[in-house]
CSV table of N, CA and C in Angstrom, one decimal:
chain,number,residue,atom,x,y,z
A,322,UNK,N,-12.4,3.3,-37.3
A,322,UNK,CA,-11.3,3.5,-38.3
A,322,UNK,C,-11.5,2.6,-39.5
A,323,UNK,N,-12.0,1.3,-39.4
A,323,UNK,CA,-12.3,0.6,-40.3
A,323,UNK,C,-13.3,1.1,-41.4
A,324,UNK,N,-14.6,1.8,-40.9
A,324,UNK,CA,-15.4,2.3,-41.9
A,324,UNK,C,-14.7,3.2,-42.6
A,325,UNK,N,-14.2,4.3,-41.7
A,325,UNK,CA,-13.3,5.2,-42.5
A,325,UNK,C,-12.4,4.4,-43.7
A,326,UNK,N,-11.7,3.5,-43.4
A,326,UNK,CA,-10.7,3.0,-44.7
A,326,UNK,C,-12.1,2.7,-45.7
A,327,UNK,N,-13.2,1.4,-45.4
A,327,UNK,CA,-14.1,1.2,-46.1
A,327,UNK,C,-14.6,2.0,-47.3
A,328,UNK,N,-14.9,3.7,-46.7
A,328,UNK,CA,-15.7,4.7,-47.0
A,328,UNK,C,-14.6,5.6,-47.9
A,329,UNK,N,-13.2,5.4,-47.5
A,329,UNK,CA,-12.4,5.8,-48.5
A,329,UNK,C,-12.0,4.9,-49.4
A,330,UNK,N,-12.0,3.5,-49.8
A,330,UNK,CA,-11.8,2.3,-50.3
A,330,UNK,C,-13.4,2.5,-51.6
A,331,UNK,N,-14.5,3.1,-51.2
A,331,UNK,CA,-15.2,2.8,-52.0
A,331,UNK,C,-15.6,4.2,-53.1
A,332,UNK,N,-15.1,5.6,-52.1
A,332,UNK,CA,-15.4,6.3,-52.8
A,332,UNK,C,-13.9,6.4,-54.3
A,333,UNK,N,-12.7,5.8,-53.7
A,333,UNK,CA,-11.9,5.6,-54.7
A,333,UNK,C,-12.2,4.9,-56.0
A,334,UNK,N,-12.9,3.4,-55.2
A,334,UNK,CA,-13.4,2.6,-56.5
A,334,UNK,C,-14.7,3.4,-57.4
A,335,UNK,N,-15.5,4.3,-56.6
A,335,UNK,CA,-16.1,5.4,-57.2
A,335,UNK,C,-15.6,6.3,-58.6
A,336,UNK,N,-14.1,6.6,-58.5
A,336,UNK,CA,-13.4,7.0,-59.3
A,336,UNK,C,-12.8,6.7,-60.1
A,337,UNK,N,-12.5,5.4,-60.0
A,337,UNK,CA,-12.1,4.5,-60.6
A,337,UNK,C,-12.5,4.2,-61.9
A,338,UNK,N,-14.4,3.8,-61.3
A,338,UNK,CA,-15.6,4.4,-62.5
A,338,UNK,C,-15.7,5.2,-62.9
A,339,UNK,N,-15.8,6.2,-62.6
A,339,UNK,CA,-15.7,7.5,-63.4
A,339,UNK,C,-15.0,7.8,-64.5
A,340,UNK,N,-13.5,7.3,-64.2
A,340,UNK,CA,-12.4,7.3,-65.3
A,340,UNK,C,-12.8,6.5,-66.4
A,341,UNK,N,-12.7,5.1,-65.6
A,341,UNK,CA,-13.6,4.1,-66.6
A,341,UNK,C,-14.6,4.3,-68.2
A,342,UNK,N,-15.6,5.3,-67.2
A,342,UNK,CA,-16.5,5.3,-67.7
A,342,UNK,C,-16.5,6.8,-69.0
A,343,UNK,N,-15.5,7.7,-68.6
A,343,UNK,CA,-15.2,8.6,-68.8
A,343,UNK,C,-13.9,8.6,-70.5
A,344,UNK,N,-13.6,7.6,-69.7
A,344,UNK,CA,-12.3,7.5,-71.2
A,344,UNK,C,-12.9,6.5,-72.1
A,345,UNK,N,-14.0,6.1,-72.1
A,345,UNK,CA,-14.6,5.2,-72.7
A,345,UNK,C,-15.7,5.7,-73.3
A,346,UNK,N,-16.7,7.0,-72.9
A,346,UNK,CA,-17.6,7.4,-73.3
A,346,UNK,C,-18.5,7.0,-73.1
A,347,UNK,N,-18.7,5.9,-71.7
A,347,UNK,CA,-20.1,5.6,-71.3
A,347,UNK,C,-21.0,6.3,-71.0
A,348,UNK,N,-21.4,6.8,-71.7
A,348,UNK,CA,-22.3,8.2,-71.1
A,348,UNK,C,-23.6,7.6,-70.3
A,349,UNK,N,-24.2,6.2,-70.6
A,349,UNK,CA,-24.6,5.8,-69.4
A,349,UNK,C,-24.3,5.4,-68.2
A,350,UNK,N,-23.3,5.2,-68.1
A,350,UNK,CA,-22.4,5.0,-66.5
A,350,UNK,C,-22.7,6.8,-66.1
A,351,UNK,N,-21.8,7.5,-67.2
A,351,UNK,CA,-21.9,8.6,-66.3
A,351,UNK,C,-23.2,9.6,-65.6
A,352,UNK,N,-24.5,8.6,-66.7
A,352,UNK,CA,-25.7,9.8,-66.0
A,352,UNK,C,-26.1,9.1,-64.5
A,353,UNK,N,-25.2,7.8,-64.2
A,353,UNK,CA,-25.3,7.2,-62.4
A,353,UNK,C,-24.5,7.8,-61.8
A,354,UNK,N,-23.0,8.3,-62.2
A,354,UNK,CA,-21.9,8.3,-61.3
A,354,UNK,C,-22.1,9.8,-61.1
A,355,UNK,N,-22.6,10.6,-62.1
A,355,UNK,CA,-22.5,12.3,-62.0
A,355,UNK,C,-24.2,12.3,-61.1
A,356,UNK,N,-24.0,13.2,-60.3
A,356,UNK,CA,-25.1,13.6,-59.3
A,356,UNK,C,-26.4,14.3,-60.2
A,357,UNK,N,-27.2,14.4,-60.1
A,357,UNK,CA,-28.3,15.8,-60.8
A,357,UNK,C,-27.9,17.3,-60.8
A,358,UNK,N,-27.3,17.0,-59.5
A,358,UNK,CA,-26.7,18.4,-59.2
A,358,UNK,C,-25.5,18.9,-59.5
A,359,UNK,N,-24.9,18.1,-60.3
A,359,UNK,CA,-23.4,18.3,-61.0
A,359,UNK,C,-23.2,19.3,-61.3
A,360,UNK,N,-22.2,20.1,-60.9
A,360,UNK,CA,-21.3,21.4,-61.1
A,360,UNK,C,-20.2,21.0,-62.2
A,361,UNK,N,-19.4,21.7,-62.4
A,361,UNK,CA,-18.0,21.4,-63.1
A,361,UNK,C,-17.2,22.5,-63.1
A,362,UNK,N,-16.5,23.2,-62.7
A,362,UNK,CA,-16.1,24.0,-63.4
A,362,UNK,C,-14.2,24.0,-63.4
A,363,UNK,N,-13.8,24.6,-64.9
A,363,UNK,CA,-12.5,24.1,-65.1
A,363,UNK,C,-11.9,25.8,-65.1
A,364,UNK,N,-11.0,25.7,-64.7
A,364,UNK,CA,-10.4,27.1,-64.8
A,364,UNK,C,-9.2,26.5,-65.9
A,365,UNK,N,-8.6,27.4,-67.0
A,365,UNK,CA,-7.4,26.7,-67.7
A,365,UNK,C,-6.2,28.1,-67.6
A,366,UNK,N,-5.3,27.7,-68.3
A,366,UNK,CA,-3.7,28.3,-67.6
A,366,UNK,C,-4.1,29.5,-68.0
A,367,UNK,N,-5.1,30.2,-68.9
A,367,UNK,CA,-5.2,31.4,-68.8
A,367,UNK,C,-5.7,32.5,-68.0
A,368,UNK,N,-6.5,31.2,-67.0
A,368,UNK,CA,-7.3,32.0,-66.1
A,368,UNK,C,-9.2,32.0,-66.4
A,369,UNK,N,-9.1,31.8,-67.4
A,369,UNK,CA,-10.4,31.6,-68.3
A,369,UNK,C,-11.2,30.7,-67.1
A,370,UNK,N,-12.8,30.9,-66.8
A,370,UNK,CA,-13.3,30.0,-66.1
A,370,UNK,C,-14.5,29.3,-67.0
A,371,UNK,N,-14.6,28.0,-66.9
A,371,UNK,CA,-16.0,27.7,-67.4
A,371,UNK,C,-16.7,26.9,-66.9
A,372,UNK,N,-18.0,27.0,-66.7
A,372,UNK,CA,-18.8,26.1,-65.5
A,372,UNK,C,-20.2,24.8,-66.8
A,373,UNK,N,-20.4,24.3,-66.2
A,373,UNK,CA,-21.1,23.1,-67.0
A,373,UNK,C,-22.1,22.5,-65.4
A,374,UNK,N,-23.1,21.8,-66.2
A,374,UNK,CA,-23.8,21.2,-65.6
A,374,UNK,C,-23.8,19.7,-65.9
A,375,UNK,N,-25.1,18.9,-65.6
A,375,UNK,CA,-24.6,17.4,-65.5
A,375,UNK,C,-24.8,17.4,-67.4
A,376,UNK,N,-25.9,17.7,-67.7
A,376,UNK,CA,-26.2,17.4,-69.0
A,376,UNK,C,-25.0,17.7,-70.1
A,377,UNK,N,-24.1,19.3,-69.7
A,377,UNK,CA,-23.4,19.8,-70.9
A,377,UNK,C,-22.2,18.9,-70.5
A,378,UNK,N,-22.0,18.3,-69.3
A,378,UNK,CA,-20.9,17.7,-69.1
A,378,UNK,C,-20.2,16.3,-70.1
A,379,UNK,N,-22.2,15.8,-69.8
A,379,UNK,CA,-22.2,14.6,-70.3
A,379,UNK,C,-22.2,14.7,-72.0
A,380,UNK,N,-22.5,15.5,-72.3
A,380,UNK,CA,-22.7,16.2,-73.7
A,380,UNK,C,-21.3,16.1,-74.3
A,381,UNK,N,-20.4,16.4,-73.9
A,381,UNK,CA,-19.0,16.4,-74.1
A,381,UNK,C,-18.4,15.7,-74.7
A,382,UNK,N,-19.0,14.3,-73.8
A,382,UNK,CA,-18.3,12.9,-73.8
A,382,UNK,C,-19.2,12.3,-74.8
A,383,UNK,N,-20.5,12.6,-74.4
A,383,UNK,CA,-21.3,12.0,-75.8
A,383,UNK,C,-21.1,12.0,-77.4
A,384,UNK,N,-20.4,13.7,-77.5
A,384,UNK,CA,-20.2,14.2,-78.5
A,384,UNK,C,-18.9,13.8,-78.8
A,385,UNK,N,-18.0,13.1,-77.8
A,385,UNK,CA,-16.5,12.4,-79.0
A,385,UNK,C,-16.7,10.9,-78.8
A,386,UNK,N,-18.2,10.3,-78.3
A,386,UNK,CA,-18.4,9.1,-78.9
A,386,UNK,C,-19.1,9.4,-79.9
A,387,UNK,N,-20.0,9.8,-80.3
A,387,UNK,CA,-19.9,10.0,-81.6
A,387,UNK,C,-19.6,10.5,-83.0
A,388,UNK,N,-18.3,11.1,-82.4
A,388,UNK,CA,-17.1,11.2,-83.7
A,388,UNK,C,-16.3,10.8,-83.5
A,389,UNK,N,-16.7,9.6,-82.8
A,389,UNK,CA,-15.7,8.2,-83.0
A,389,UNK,C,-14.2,8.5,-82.5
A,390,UNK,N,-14.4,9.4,-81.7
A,390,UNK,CA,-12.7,9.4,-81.4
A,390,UNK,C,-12.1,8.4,-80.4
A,391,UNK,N,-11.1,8.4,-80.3
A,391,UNK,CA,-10.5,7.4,-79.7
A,391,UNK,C,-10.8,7.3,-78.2
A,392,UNK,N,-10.7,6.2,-77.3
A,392,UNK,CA,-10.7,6.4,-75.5
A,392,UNK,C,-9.5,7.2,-75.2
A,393,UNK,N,-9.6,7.7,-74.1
A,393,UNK,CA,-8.8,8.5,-73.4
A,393,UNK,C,-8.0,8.0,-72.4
A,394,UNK,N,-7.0,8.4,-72.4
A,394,UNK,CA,-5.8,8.0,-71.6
A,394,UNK,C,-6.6,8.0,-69.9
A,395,UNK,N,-5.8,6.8,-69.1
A,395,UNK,CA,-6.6,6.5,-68.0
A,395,UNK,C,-5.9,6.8,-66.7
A,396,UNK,N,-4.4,6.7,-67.3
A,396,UNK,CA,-3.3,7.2,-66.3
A,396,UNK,C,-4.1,8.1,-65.2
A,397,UNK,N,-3.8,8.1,-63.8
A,397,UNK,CA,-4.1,9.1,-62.7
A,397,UNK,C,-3.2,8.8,-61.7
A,398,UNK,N,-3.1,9.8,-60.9
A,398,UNK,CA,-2.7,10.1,-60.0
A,398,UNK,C,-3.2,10.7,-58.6
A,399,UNK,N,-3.4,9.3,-57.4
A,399,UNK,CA,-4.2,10.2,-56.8
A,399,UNK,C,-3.4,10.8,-55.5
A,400,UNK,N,-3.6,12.1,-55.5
A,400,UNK,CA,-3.1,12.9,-54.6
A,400,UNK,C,-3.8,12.5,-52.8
A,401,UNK,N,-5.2,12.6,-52.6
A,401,UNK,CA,-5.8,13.1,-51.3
A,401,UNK,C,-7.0,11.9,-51.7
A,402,UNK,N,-7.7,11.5,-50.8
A,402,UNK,CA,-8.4,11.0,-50.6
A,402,UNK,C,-9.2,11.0,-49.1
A,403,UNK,N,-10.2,11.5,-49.3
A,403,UNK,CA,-10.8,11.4,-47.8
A,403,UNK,C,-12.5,11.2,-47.9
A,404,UNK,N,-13.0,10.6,-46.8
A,404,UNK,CA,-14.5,9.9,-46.9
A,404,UNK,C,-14.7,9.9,-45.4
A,405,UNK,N,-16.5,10.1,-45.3
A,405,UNK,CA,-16.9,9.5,-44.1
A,405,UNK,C,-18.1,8.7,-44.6
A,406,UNK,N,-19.3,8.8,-43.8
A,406,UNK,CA,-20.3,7.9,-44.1
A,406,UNK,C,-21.3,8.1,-45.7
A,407,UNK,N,-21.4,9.6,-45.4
A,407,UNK,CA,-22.1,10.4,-46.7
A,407,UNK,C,-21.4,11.2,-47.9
A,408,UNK,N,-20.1,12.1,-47.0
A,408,UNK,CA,-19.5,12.8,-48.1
A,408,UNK,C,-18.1,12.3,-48.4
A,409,UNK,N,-17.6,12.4,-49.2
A,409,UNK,CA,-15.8,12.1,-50.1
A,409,UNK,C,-15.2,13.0,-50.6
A,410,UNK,N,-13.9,13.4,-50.6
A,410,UNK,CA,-13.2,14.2,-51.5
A,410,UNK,C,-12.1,13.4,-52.1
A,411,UNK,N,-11.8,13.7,-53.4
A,411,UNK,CA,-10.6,13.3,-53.6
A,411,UNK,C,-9.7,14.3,-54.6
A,412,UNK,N,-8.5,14.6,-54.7
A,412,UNK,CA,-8.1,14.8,-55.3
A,412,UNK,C,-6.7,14.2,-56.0
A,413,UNK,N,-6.9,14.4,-57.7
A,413,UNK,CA,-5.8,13.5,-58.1
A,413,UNK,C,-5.6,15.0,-60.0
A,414,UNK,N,-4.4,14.0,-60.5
A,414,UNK,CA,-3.8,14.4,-61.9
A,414,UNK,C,-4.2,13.4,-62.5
A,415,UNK,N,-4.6,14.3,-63.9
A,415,UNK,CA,-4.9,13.3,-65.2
A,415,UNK,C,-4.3,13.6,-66.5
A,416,UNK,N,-3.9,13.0,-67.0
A,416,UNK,CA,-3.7,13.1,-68.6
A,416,UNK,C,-4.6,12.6,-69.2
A,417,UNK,N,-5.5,14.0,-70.2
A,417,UNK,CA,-6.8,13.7,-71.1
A,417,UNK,C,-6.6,14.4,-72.4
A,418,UNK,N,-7.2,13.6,-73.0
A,418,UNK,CA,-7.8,15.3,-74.4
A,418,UNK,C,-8.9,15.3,-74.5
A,419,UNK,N,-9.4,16.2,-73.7
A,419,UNK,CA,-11.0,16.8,-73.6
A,419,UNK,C,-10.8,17.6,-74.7
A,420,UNK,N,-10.0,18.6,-75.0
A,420,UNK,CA,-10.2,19.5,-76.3
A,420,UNK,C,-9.3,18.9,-77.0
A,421,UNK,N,-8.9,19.5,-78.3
A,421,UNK,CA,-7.6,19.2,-78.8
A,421,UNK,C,-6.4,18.2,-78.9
A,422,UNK,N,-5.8,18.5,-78.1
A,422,UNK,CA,-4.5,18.1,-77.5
A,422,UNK,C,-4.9,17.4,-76.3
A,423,UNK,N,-3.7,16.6,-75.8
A,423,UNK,CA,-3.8,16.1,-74.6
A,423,UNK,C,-2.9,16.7,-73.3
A,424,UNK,N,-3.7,16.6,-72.3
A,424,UNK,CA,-3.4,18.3,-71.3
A,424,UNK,C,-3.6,17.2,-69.8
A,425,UNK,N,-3.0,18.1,-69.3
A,425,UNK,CA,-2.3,17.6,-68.2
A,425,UNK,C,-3.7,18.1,-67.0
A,426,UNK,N,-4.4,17.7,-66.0
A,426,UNK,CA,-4.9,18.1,-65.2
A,426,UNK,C,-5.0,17.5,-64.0
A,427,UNK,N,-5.4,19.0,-63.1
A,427,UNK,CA,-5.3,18.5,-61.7
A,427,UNK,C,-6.8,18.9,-61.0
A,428,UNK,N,-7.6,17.5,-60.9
A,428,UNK,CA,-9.2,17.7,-60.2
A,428,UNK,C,-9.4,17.5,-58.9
A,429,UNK,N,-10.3,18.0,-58.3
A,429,UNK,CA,-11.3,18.2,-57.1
A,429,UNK,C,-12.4,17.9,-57.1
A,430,UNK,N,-12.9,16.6,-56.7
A,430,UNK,CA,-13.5,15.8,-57.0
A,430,UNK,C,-14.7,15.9,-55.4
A,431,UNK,N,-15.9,16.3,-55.3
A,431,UNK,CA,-16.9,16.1,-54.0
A,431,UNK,C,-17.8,15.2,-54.7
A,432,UNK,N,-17.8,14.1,-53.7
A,432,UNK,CA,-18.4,12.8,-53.5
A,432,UNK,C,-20.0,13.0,-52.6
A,433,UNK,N,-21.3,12.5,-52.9
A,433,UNK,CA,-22.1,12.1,-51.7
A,433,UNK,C,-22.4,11.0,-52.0
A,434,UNK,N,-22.8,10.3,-51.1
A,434,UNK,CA,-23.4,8.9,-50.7
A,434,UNK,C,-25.2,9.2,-51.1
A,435,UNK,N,-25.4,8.6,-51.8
A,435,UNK,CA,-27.2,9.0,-52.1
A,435,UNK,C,-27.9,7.9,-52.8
A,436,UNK,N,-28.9,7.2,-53.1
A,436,UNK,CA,-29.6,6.3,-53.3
A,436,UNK,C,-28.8,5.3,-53.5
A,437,UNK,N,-27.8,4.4,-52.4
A,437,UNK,CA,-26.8,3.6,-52.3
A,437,UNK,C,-25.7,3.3,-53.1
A,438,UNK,N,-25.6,4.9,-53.7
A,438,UNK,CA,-24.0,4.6,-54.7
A,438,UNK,C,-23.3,6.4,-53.9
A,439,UNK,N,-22.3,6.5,-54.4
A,439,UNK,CA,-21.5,7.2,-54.3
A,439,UNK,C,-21.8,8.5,-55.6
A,440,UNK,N,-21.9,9.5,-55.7
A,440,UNK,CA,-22.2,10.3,-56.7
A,440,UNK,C,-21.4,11.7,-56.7
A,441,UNK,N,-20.9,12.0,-58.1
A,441,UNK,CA,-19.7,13.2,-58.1
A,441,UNK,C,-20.5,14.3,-57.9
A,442,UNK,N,-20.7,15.2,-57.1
A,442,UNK,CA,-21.4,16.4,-57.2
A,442,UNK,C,-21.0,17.6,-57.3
A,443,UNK,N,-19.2,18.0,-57.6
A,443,UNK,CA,-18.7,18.5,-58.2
A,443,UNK,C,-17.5,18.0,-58.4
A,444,UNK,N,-16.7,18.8,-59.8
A,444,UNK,CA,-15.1,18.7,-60.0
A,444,UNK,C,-14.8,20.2,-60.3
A,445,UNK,N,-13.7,21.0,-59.8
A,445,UNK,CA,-13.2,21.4,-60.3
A,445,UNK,C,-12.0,21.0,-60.9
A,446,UNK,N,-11.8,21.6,-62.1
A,446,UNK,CA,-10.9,21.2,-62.9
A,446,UNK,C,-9.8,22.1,-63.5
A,447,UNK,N,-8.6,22.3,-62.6
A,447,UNK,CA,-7.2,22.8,-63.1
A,447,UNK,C,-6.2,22.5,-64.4
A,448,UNK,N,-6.4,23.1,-65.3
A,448,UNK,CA,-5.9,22.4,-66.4
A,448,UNK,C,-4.4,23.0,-66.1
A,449,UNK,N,-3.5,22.7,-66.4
A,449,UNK,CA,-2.2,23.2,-66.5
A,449,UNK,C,-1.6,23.6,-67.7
A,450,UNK,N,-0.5,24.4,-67.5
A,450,UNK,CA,-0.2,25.2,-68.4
A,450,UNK,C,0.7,23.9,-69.7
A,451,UNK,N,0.9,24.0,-70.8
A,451,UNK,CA,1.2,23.5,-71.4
A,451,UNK,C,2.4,22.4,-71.3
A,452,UNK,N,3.6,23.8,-71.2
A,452,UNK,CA,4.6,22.6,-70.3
A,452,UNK,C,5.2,22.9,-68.8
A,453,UNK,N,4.2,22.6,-68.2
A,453,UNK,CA,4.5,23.2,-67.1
A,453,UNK,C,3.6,22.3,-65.8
């Protein structure tokens, strides 16, 4: 039981970084914390789906560090958390502005354990409807 809390204790602090590194634009943090094999895909309130890999992901965040835009709200909410020795899930709510505006979302977050760190190897990403 104890590794279990451990293994859920670390893949949180896993996330923790990510946000970190995420609302800040570290885009070197994130080419450690995102896997090779990084998926993404965000579905938004219209049903619209879009999928991204590690590179276009990271591309994102690269591209509003360098139009200098502001960090991103860090606020989360975490819903679910679960880990064993190799794989993690977690899911939680965020307030971000990846596009435009700042939008409410709800992610799905798979975790593996691989060259002694924790690594996101997908999110899906629920945007929610504006006010809703």
């Amino acid at each position: 039981m104890n590794n279990e809390h451990d293994n859920t204790q670390a893949v949180k602090g896993a996330i923790d970084a990510l946000i970190a590194a995420g609302t800040s634009f570290d885009v070197d943090q994130l080419e450690l914390i995102y896997h090779n094999d990084l998926v993404v895909v965000m579905l938004d309130p219209n049903g619209n789906v879009n999928e991204a890999n590690k590179e276009a992901f990271k591309g994102l965040f690269q591209s509003k560090r360098d139009n200098g835009d502001p960090p991103l709200n860090t606020w989360a909410d975490f819903h679910h958390i679960s880990a064993d020795a190799v794989k993690g899930h977690v899911v939680l709510t965020r307030k971000v502005k990846l596009m435009a505006d700042e939008q409410t979302i709800t992610l799905s977050i798979d975790l593996v354990f691989e060259d002694e760190r924790w690594q996101v190897t997908r999110e899906v990403i629920f945007v929610h409807p504006e006010n809703g």
